[in-house]
Short mmCIF file of C-alpha atoms in Angstrom, two decimals:
data_model
loop_
_atom_site.label_atom_id
_atom_site.label_comp_id
_atom_site.label_asym_id
_atom_site.label_seq_id
_atom_site.Cartn_x
_atom_site.Cartn_y
_atom_site.Cartn_z
CA MET A 1 0.00 0.00 0.00
CA SER A 2 1.37 3.43 -0.93
CA HIS A 3 1.64 6.04 1.79
CA ARG A 4 -0.87 8.21 -0.08
CA ILE A 5 -3.46 5.43 -0.04
CA GLU A 6 -2.67 4.77 3.63
CA LEU A 7 -3.30 8.46 4.34
CA GLU A 8 -6.66 8.38 2.57
CA THR A 9 -7.64 5.26 4.53
CA ILE A 10 -6.82 6.99 7.83
CA PHE A 11 -9.01 10.01 7.04
CA LYS A 12 -11.89 7.79 5.93
CA THR A 13 -11.59 5.82 9.18
CA LEU A 14 -11.90 9.10 11.07
CA GLY A 15 -14.99 9.99 9.06
CA LEU A 16 -13.22 12.93 7.44
CA ALA A 17 -12.66 13.85 3.81
CA PRO A 18 -9.09 13.00 2.74
CA PRO A 19 -6.90 16.01 1.90
CA GLY A 20 -6.86 16.71 -1.81
CA HIS A 21 -4.32 18.12 -4.21
CA SER A 22 -4.27 21.91 -4.49
CA ALA A 23 -2.53 23.05 -7.67
CA ASP A 24 -0.52 25.75 -5.91
CA GLY A 25 -0.85 24.43 -2.36
CA LEU A 26 1.56 23.37 0.33
CA GLU A 27 3.37 20.17 -0.65
CA VAL A 28 3.44 17.58 2.12
CA CYS A 29 5.89 14.69 1.75
CA THR A 30 6.56 11.85 4.15
CA PRO A 31 10.08 11.75 5.60
CA ILE A 32 9.87 7.95 5.45
CA ASP A 33 10.72 7.87 1.73
CA GLY A 34 10.16 11.41 0.46
CA SER A 35 6.98 10.53 -1.45
CA ARG A 36 4.19 13.06 -1.73
CA LEU A 37 1.23 12.67 0.62
CA ALA A 38 -0.89 15.68 -0.33
CA SER A 39 -0.92 19.27 -1.49
CA VAL A 40 -2.89 21.41 0.94
CA ALA A 41 -4.42 24.79 0.11
CA ILE A 42 -2.72 27.76 1.77
CA ASP A 43 -4.80 30.35 3.59
CA SER A 44 -4.48 34.02 2.72
CA GLU A 45 -4.26 36.96 5.11
CA ALA A 46 -7.91 37.70 4.34
CA GLN A 47 -8.78 34.19 5.45
CA VAL A 48 -6.83 34.79 8.67
CA ASP A 49 -9.01 37.84 9.32
CA ALA A 50 -12.15 35.84 8.61
CA ALA A 51 -11.12 32.97 10.89
CA VAL A 52 -10.34 35.33 13.77
CA ALA A 53 -13.63 37.16 13.22
CA ARG A 54 -15.54 33.87 13.46
CA ALA A 55 -13.63 32.94 16.62
CA GLN A 56 -14.26 36.35 18.19
CA SER A 57 -17.96 36.15 17.46
CA ARG A 58 -18.20 32.60 18.81
CA PHE A 59 -16.32 33.58 21.98
CA LYS A 60 -19.20 35.83 23.04
CA THR A 61 -21.51 32.81 23.36
CA TRP A 62 -18.97 30.10 24.31
CA ARG A 63 -17.85 32.04 27.40
CA GLU A 64 -21.46 32.06 28.67
CA LEU A 65 -21.67 28.26 28.72
CA PRO A 66 -20.87 26.91 32.23
CA ALA A 67 -17.35 25.52 32.44
CA PRO A 68 -18.48 21.94 33.27
CA LYS A 69 -20.60 22.01 30.09
CA ARG A 70 -17.56 23.15 28.13
CA GLY A 71 -15.73 20.26 29.75
CA GLU A 72 -18.30 17.86 28.29
CA LEU A 73 -17.09 18.72 24.78
CA VAL A 74 -13.48 18.13 25.76
CA ARG A 75 -14.45 14.82 27.39
CA ALA A 76 -16.22 13.64 24.23
CA PHE A 77 -13.30 14.79 22.08
CA GLY A 78 -10.85 12.85 24.23
CA GLU A 79 -12.99 9.74 23.91
CA ALA A 80 -13.09 10.14 20.12
CA VAL A 81 -9.31 10.46 20.03
CA ARG A 82 -8.97 7.33 22.19
CA ARG A 83 -11.20 5.36 19.80
CA HIS A 84 -9.03 6.42 16.88
CA LYS A 85 -5.67 6.14 18.62
CA ALA A 86 -4.17 3.68 16.12
CA PRO A 87 -4.95 5.59 12.89
CA LEU A 88 -4.00 8.94 14.45
CA GLY A 89 -0.69 7.49 15.65
CA CYS A 90 -0.04 6.09 12.19
CA LEU A 91 -0.74 9.51 10.66
CA ILE A 92 1.85 11.12 12.95
CA THR A 93 4.38 8.51 11.83
CA LEU A 94 3.60 9.08 8.16
CA GLU A 95 3.92 12.84 8.43
CA THR A 96 6.82 13.26 10.87
CA GLY A 97 8.76 10.00 10.75
CA LYS A 98 8.25 9.16 14.43
CA ILE A 99 8.31 5.46 15.19
CA ARG A 100 4.93 3.80 15.82
CA GLN A 101 5.34 3.72 19.61
CA GLU A 102 6.08 7.43 19.77
CA GLY A 103 3.18 8.25 17.46
CA LEU A 104 0.83 6.30 19.69
CA GLY A 105 2.37 7.91 22.76
CA GLU A 106 1.65 11.37 21.38
CA VAL A 107 -1.98 10.48 20.76
CA GLN A 108 -2.18 9.24 24.34
CA GLU A 109 -0.98 12.69 25.45
CA VAL A 110 -4.00 14.17 23.69
CA VAL A 111 -6.29 11.80 25.59
CA ASP A 112 -4.52 12.50 28.89
CA ILE A 113 -4.72 16.30 28.64
CA CYS A 114 -8.41 16.07 27.75
CA GLU A 115 -9.01 14.04 30.91
CA PHE A 116 -7.06 16.59 32.93
CA ALA A 117 -9.05 19.45 31.41
CA VAL A 118 -12.39 17.80 32.14
CA GLY A 119 -11.53 17.68 35.84
CA LEU A 120 -10.23 21.23 35.64
CA SER A 121 -13.57 22.44 34.25
CA ARG A 122 -14.98 22.05 37.78
CA GLN A 123 -11.96 23.60 39.49
CA LEU A 124 -11.48 27.03 37.94
CA TYR A 125 -11.37 28.47 41.38
CA GLY A 126 -10.31 31.86 42.72
CA LEU A 127 -9.73 33.05 46.27
CA THR A 128 -11.64 34.65 49.10
CA ILE A 129 -9.28 37.14 50.77
CA ALA A 130 -9.65 38.70 54.21
CA SER A 131 -10.59 42.36 53.89
CA GLU A 132 -9.21 45.02 56.22
CA ARG A 133 -12.58 46.83 56.13
CA PRO A 134 -15.68 45.80 58.11
CA GLU A 135 -18.62 44.36 56.14
CA HIS A 136 -16.44 43.94 53.06
CA LYS A 137 -15.44 40.85 51.10
CA LEU A 138 -12.38 40.62 48.87
CA LEU A 139 -12.41 38.06 46.03
CA GLU A 140 -10.20 36.90 43.19
CA THR A 141 -12.10 35.63 40.14
CA TRP A 142 -11.00 34.24 36.78
CA HIS A 143 -12.65 34.88 33.42
CA PRO A 144 -12.17 33.72 29.82
CA LEU A 145 -9.56 35.66 27.90
CA GLY A 146 -10.86 35.63 24.32
CA VAL A 147 -9.43 34.25 21.09
CA VAL A 148 -6.34 32.11 21.66
CA GLY A 149 -3.90 31.75 18.77
CA ILE A 150 -1.84 28.54 18.70
CA ILE A 151 1.30 28.05 16.61
CA SER A 152 2.72 24.53 16.83
CA ALA A 153 5.87 22.78 15.60
CA PHE A 154 6.21 19.68 13.43
CA ASN A 155 7.71 17.35 16.03
CA PHE A 156 4.55 17.13 18.17
CA PRO A 157 1.86 17.88 15.59
CA MET A 158 -1.06 16.88 17.84
CA ALA A 159 0.00 16.96 21.49
CA VAL A 160 1.10 20.60 21.67
CA TYR A 161 -2.19 21.75 20.15
CA ALA A 162 -4.12 19.60 22.60
CA TRP A 163 -2.17 20.96 25.59
CA ASN A 164 -3.40 24.41 24.64
CA ALA A 165 -6.79 23.61 23.15
CA ALA A 166 -8.16 21.43 25.95
CA LEU A 167 -7.31 23.99 28.63
CA ALA A 168 -8.29 27.03 26.58
CA LEU A 169 -11.68 25.55 25.68
CA VAL A 170 -12.70 24.65 29.24
CA CYS A 171 -11.53 28.12 30.30
CA GLY A 172 -14.09 29.59 27.88
CA ASN A 173 -11.88 30.67 25.00
CA THR A 174 -12.08 29.99 21.29
CA LEU A 175 -9.14 28.88 19.15
CA VAL A 176 -7.28 29.67 15.95
CA TRP A 177 -4.53 27.16 15.13
CA LYS A 178 -1.65 27.61 12.73
CA PRO A 179 0.23 24.26 12.61
CA SER A 180 3.72 23.79 11.22
CA GLU A 181 3.86 23.83 7.44
CA LYS A 182 5.73 20.52 7.79
CA ALA A 183 2.80 18.79 9.52
CA PRO A 184 -0.57 20.17 8.37
CA LEU A 185 -2.19 16.76 7.81
CA SER A 186 -2.11 15.82 11.50
CA ALA A 187 -3.72 19.20 12.20
CA LEU A 188 -6.45 18.64 9.61
CA ALA A 189 -7.26 15.28 11.19
CA LEU A 190 -7.25 16.40 14.83
CA SER A 191 -9.07 19.66 14.16
CA GLY A 192 -11.61 17.84 12.01
CA LEU A 193 -12.21 15.31 14.77
CA LEU A 194 -12.79 18.11 17.31
CA LEU A 195 -15.32 19.89 15.10
CA GLN A 196 -16.99 16.59 14.26
CA THR A 197 -17.33 15.87 17.98
CA ALA A 198 -18.79 19.32 18.63
CA GLY A 199 -21.47 18.71 16.01
CA GLU A 200 -22.32 15.34 17.53
CA GLN A 201 -22.69 17.06 20.92
CA GLY A 202 -25.12 19.59 19.47
CA ILE A 203 -22.56 22.40 19.71
CA ASP A 204 -22.18 24.85 16.84
CA PRO A 205 -18.59 24.27 15.64
CA VAL A 206 -18.31 27.51 13.62
CA GLY A 207 -15.66 29.75 15.15
CA LEU A 208 -14.97 27.37 18.02
CA ALA A 209 -11.67 25.99 16.74
CA GLU A 210 -10.45 27.49 13.49
CA LEU A 211 -7.54 26.07 11.47
CA LEU A 212 -5.15 28.02 9.24
CA VAL A 213 -2.65 26.37 6.90
CA GLY A 214 0.34 28.24 5.56
CA GLU A 215 3.87 29.39 6.09
CA ARG A 216 5.37 32.35 7.94
CA ALA A 217 3.05 35.00 6.51
CA VAL A 218 -0.01 33.24 7.93
CA GLY A 219 1.60 33.02 11.36
CA GLU A 220 2.61 36.67 11.30
CA ALA A 221 -0.93 37.71 10.40
CA LEU A 222 -2.30 35.68 13.30
CA VAL A 223 0.23 37.11 15.77
CA SER A 224 -0.45 40.70 14.74
CA HIS A 225 -4.26 40.45 14.77
CA ALA A 226 -5.75 42.80 17.35
CA ASP A 227 -8.57 40.42 18.30
CA VAL A 228 -6.23 37.58 19.28
CA LYS A 229 -5.63 37.92 23.02
CA LEU A 230 -2.97 35.24 23.53
CA ILE A 231 -0.41 33.64 21.24
CA SER A 232 0.91 30.28 22.36
CA ALA A 233 3.89 29.55 20.10
CA THR A 234 6.09 26.45 20.04
CA GLY A 235 9.21 26.40 17.89
CA SER A 236 12.68 27.81 17.53
CA THR A 237 14.11 30.56 19.72
CA ALA A 238 14.39 32.81 16.66
CA MET A 239 10.70 32.38 15.94
CA GLY A 240 9.80 32.94 19.58
CA ARG A 241 11.83 36.12 19.77
CA ALA A 242 9.90 37.56 16.81
CA VAL A 243 6.56 36.47 18.27
CA GLY A 244 7.41 37.85 21.71
CA VAL A 245 8.40 41.25 20.35
CA ALA A 246 5.29 41.46 18.15
CA CYS A 247 3.01 40.58 21.07
CA ALA A 248 4.75 42.98 23.44
CA SER A 249 4.25 45.85 21.00
CA GLN A 250 0.48 45.26 21.30
CA PHE A 251 0.54 44.49 25.05
CA LYS A 252 -0.69 41.03 24.05
CA ARG A 253 0.07 37.92 26.05
CA SER A 254 2.51 35.39 24.67
CA LEU A 255 3.16 31.87 25.89
CA LEU A 256 6.48 30.73 24.41
CA GLU A 257 7.80 27.15 24.30
CA LEU A 258 11.11 27.35 22.47
CA GLY A 259 14.42 25.47 22.18
CA GLY A 260 16.26 23.43 24.77
CA ASN A 261 19.97 22.60 24.93
CA ASN A 262 19.29 19.98 27.58
CA ALA A 263 21.91 18.29 29.77
CA ALA A 264 22.21 15.35 32.13
CA ILE A 265 24.83 15.00 34.86
CA VAL A 266 26.14 11.50 35.63
CA CYS A 267 27.62 11.19 39.12
CA PRO A 268 30.06 8.53 40.41
CA SER A 269 27.31 6.73 42.32
CA ALA A 270 24.95 6.51 39.34
CA ASN A 271 23.50 3.20 38.18
CA LEU A 272 25.19 3.06 34.77
CA GLU A 273 22.75 0.53 33.34
CA LEU A 274 19.93 2.93 34.16
CA VAL A 275 21.95 5.81 32.73
CA VAL A 276 22.48 4.08 29.38
CA ARG A 277 18.77 3.32 29.00
CA GLY A 278 17.75 6.83 30.00
CA VAL A 279 20.35 8.54 27.83
CA VAL A 280 19.67 6.52 24.69
CA PHE A 281 15.94 7.22 24.76
CA ALA A 282 16.39 10.90 25.61
CA ALA A 283 19.13 11.52 23.03
CA ALA A 284 18.15 9.22 20.16
CA GLY A 285 14.37 9.03 20.54
CA THR A 286 12.38 10.95 17.91
CA ALA A 287 15.71 11.10 16.03
CA GLY A 288 16.78 13.85 18.45
CA GLN A 289 13.94 16.10 17.30
CA ARG A 290 12.30 16.90 20.63
CA CYS A 291 12.72 20.21 22.39
CA THR A 292 13.54 18.10 25.46
CA SER A 293 16.02 15.80 23.66
CA LEU A 294 19.24 15.18 25.58
CA ARG A 295 22.06 17.07 23.86
CA ARG A 296 24.78 17.34 26.54
CA LEU A 297 26.08 14.63 28.86
CA ILE A 298 28.21 15.81 31.78
CA VAL A 299 30.00 12.76 33.22
CA HIS A 300 32.21 12.43 36.30
CA ARG A 301 35.74 11.65 35.23
CA THR A 302 35.83 8.39 37.21
CA VAL A 303 32.99 6.83 35.18
CA HIS A 304 33.51 8.70 31.90
CA ALA A 305 35.36 5.97 29.99
CA ALA A 306 33.05 3.15 31.10
CA LEU A 307 29.90 5.10 30.23
CA VAL A 308 31.12 6.27 26.82
CA SER A 309 32.07 2.68 25.93
CA ALA A 310 28.63 1.43 26.96
CA LEU A 311 26.89 4.16 24.97
CA LEU A 312 28.97 3.43 21.87
CA ARG A 313 27.93 -0.22 22.04
CA ALA A 314 24.27 0.76 22.45
CA TYR A 315 24.37 3.28 19.61
CA ALA A 316 26.03 0.79 17.26
CA ARG A 317 23.09 -1.59 17.77
CA LEU A 318 20.28 0.98 17.49
CA PRO A 319 17.75 -0.13 14.86
CA VAL A 320 17.57 2.79 12.41
CA GLY A 321 14.96 2.47 9.68
CA ASP A 322 11.37 2.65 8.52
CA PRO A 323 9.38 4.01 11.49
CA LEU A 324 6.36 1.94 10.46
CA ALA A 325 8.35 -1.29 10.78
CA ALA A 326 8.29 -3.31 13.99
CA GLY A 327 11.50 -3.04 15.99
CA THR A 328 12.66 0.31 14.63
CA LEU A 329 13.76 2.74 17.34
CA VAL A 330 15.11 5.62 15.25
CA GLY A 331 13.23 6.92 12.24
CA PRO A 332 14.26 9.60 9.73
CA LEU A 333 15.04 13.26 10.18
CA ILE A 334 12.19 15.46 9.03
CA ASP A 335 13.98 16.74 5.89
CA GLN A 336 17.27 17.57 4.20
CA ARG A 337 17.55 20.89 6.03
CA ALA A 338 17.68 19.01 9.34
CA PHE A 339 20.25 16.59 7.94
CA ASP A 340 22.46 19.42 6.65
CA ALA A 341 22.29 21.21 10.01
CA MET A 342 23.41 18.03 11.76
CA GLN A 343 26.36 17.49 9.42
CA GLN A 344 27.46 21.11 9.77
CA ALA A 345 27.37 20.84 13.58
CA LEU A 346 29.46 17.65 13.47
CA GLU A 347 32.02 19.32 11.20
CA ARG A 348 32.29 22.28 13.59
CA ALA A 349 32.88 19.81 16.41
CA ARG A 350 35.68 18.11 14.47
CA ARG A 351 37.33 21.47 13.89
CA ALA A 352 37.11 22.07 17.65
CA GLY A 353 39.11 18.91 18.24
CA ALA A 354 36.23 16.58 19.12
CA ARG A 355 36.07 12.82 18.61
CA VAL A 356 32.94 12.17 16.55
CA HIS A 357 31.34 8.74 16.65
CA PHE A 358 28.64 7.84 14.12
CA GLY A 359 26.37 10.57 12.74
CA ASN A 360 26.61 9.14 9.25
CA ARG A 361 23.72 8.82 6.86
CA GLU A 362 22.15 5.38 6.78
CA ALA A 363 21.17 3.68 3.53
CA VAL A 364 17.48 3.21 4.22
CA GLY A 365 14.74 3.46 1.61
CA GLU A 366 14.78 6.11 -1.06
CA ALA A 367 17.38 8.82 -1.71
CA ALA A 368 14.83 11.48 -0.75
CA ALA A 369 14.75 10.25 2.87
CA PHE A 370 17.29 11.27 5.52
CA TYR A 371 18.12 8.54 8.01
CA VAL A 372 21.16 8.92 10.27
CA ARG A 373 22.82 6.93 13.01
CA PRO A 374 22.69 9.14 16.14
CA ALA A 375 26.05 10.69 16.95
CA ILE A 376 28.19 10.78 20.10
CA VAL A 377 30.73 13.60 20.25
CA GLU A 378 33.48 13.63 22.88
CA LEU A 379 34.83 17.06 23.81
CA ALA A 380 37.51 18.10 26.30
CA ARG A 381 35.33 20.99 27.47
CA GLN A 382 32.01 22.63 26.70
CA THR A 383 32.67 24.76 23.64
CA GLY A 384 31.66 25.51 20.06
CA PRO A 385 28.55 23.72 18.77
CA MET A 386 27.87 22.25 22.22
CA LEU A 387 26.72 25.70 23.33
CA GLN A 388 24.04 25.78 20.61
CA GLU A 389 21.01 23.60 20.03
CA THR A 390 21.06 21.53 16.85
CA PHE A 391 17.71 19.83 16.27
CA ALA A 392 19.20 16.44 15.50
CA PRO A 393 20.48 13.33 17.36
CA ILE A 394 23.85 14.65 18.52
CA LEU A 395 24.99 13.87 22.07
CA TYR A 396 28.01 15.87 23.30
CA VAL A 397 29.95 14.35 26.19
CA VAL A 398 32.31 16.18 28.58
CA ALA A 399 33.93 15.19 31.86
CA TYR A 400 33.74 17.00 35.20
CA ASP A 401 35.54 16.76 38.54
CA SER A 402 33.31 18.47 41.12
CA PHE A 403 29.52 18.58 41.40
CA ASP A 404 29.52 22.38 41.52
CA GLU A 405 31.46 22.34 38.22
CA ALA A 406 28.84 20.01 36.70
CA ILE A 407 25.99 22.32 37.69
CA ALA A 408 27.88 25.29 36.25
CA ILE A 409 28.28 23.43 32.93
CA ASN A 410 24.59 22.52 32.97
CA ASN A 411 23.58 26.16 33.44
CA ALA A 412 26.14 27.74 31.09
CA VAL A 413 23.92 27.75 27.99
CA SER A 414 21.30 30.17 26.76
CA HIS A 415 18.37 27.75 27.01
CA GLY A 416 16.73 26.46 30.17
CA LEU A 417 14.17 23.80 29.34
CA SER A 418 15.00 20.34 30.70
CA SER A 419 17.80 18.80 32.75
CA ALA A 420 18.59 15.65 34.71
CA VAL A 421 20.99 14.15 37.21
CA PHE A 422 21.79 10.46 37.70
CA THR A 423 22.93 9.84 41.27
CA GLN A 424 22.32 7.68 44.33
CA ASP A 425 23.55 10.50 46.61
CA LEU A 426 20.64 12.30 48.26
CA ARG A 427 22.69 15.47 48.73
CA GLU A 428 23.49 15.69 45.01
CA ALA A 429 19.86 15.06 44.05
CA GLU A 430 18.55 17.69 46.45
CA THR A 431 21.21 20.21 45.45
CA PHE A 432 20.40 19.73 41.76
CA THR A 433 16.70 20.43 42.33
CA SER A 434 17.35 23.34 44.73
CA ALA A 435 17.66 27.05 44.02
CA ARG A 436 21.42 26.71 43.48
CA GLY A 437 21.02 23.69 41.21
CA SER A 438 19.64 23.42 37.68
CA ASP A 439 18.25 26.66 36.25
CA CYS A 440 15.83 24.80 33.96
CA GLY A 441 12.06 24.56 34.08
CA ILE A 442 12.37 20.76 34.33
CA ALA A 443 14.90 19.11 36.65
CA ASN A 444 14.74 15.30 36.84
CA VAL A 445 16.51 12.78 39.05
CA ASN A 446 17.48 9.33 37.70
CA LEU A 447 15.64 9.63 34.40
CA GLY A 448 16.31 11.42 31.14
CA THR A 449 15.33 14.88 30.00
CA SER A 450 12.43 13.89 27.72
CA GLY A 451 9.06 12.27 28.27
CA ALA A 452 7.28 14.74 30.57
CA GLU A 453 3.89 13.81 32.02
CA ILE A 454 0.92 16.12 31.47
CA GLY A 455 0.29 16.58 35.20
CA GLY A 456 3.15 19.03 35.68
CA ALA A 457 3.55 22.44 34.06
CA PHE A 458 5.77 22.11 30.99
CA GLY A 459 8.21 24.82 29.94
CA GLY A 460 11.53 26.48 30.65
CA GLU A 461 13.52 29.60 31.35
CA LYS A 462 15.93 31.92 29.51
CA GLU A 463 15.76 31.48 25.71
CA THR A 464 13.25 28.68 26.15
CA GLY A 465 10.75 31.50 26.57
CA GLY A 466 9.39 31.21 30.10
CA GLY A 467 6.02 29.77 29.09
CA ARG A 468 4.20 26.96 30.88
CA GLU A 469 1.68 24.59 29.31
CA SER A 470 -0.18 21.40 30.23
CA GLY A 471 -0.71 20.61 33.93
CA SER A 472 -0.48 22.23 37.36
CA ASP A 473 -1.84 25.81 37.20
CA ALA A 474 -0.92 26.41 33.55
CA TRP A 475 -4.64 27.06 32.95
CA LYS A 476 -4.24 30.53 34.40
CA ALA A 477 -2.40 31.66 31.25
CA TYR A 478 -5.67 31.31 29.32
CA MET A 479 -7.74 33.46 31.69
CA ARG A 480 -7.83 37.00 32.98
CA ARG A 481 -7.81 37.69 36.71
CA ALA A 482 -10.14 40.14 38.43
CA THR A 483 -10.02 41.34 42.02
CA ASN A 484 -13.49 42.09 43.40
CA THR A 485 -14.30 44.08 46.55
CA ILE A 486 -17.88 43.79 47.78
CA ASN A 487 -19.34 46.17 50.37
CA TYR A 488 -22.37 44.56 52.01
CA GLY A 489 -22.74 47.20 54.74
CA ASN A 490 -24.26 50.67 54.93
CA THR A 491 -21.05 52.63 55.51
CA LEU A 492 -18.09 53.36 53.24
CA PRO A 493 -14.82 52.84 55.14
CA LEU A 494 -11.80 53.45 52.92
CA ALA A 495 -8.74 51.27 52.68
CA GLN A 496 -5.56 52.22 54.53
CA GLY A 497 -7.75 54.10 57.04
CA ILE A 498 -8.09 57.14 54.78
CA ARG A 499 -10.75 59.68 55.87
CA PHE A 500 -12.32 61.73 53.09
CA GLU A 501 -15.14 63.67 54.77
#
């Protein structure tokens, strides 16, 4: 079966019309073998305006629906996604090259965040605050924000949208989604399933969750639109910097989830078998194309040689190949641009005196596909390309002598997303997760840097953007806060004891 026919079968299984072939549309090819999947029509700036107008109009009625009723839609949507987990996971694999297990895992994230949001729909609570004035009550209340714009990246073409959409919808907002131009088919499927579910629930889907397909111009139009109250953008630091500046100029909220030059520290007491398993998944999983992928390994000098040897053996055996095939653990890079960036980073490392292991292109499938064996790069110190994020499976390894030195190396980069320490020493674990430890938004102990659960707030510091999505109290980003003072007496005492008589 060709990948095009497989794509059409998936959409028919979902009850959706398969994407067609637009003469001058956006070409979508599978990274598995480079073959064309579809050509999707590109939206114009006028269509951006129309989509936002529909969302703004719909917001005025959606916000009036009680939050638990809004949660009913999200519950039904999550159930629909669960029923179609297999075809949706396969679609992610076709479009992004993720292995089957990771595609299915991403769909499970969509289900999980919907379940979280359903519970949240009955817990959008504020505070009752003690007032200093007699017969007065002080409250904090939360209200829907408005139209939420979502810009997502190719590597998680469904989960990132769901993180935002599920929370934003139960909070009373409407949505406009601009997915990556490298993964519009997953967006068409997931968005279509949401609107289909709304119709089945007797909810008018028009304006509730709009979808825009296009490249940078479409995203820029969405970001600059005056009626969009929040932009949640996931992608490169360069993209996030442009989005942040544009939003700031309009006093508009931005929620930025950007790059991550993530590190793990391996201490002398670490369980090396556990380390190897954790490192290989974090560094080589998704072909190194996660924002939380492990890119730097900081190893105590006493275990450096043994760990590097173990990792080289594991990397040599990694099954690289067709992500649809059983047993494959590393699929292709998304495109030639990603492959070229990886090779350029490896060449810079060689010029810096590094020992480069693997990183070569693998002969898998057609010439239009870009499969590589994940690379391990040994450096004497943290320098050159190690200080920059390359969105590819490159693991830089350096040695350290003291734990304070290891923490300094961990923090000495411009990003601050995810980090980890492998240790059996309670003091090292507690120090790493303390205020003088990792400066990242995620700090793990005895597991890798990737694979976050939806229950915690996801995001990072510095050039990672500072945004938080998913669990904990991330819902507050999608609402506006109001402080209410209620006088239920017959006098008018003023705060701070002021007398104005």
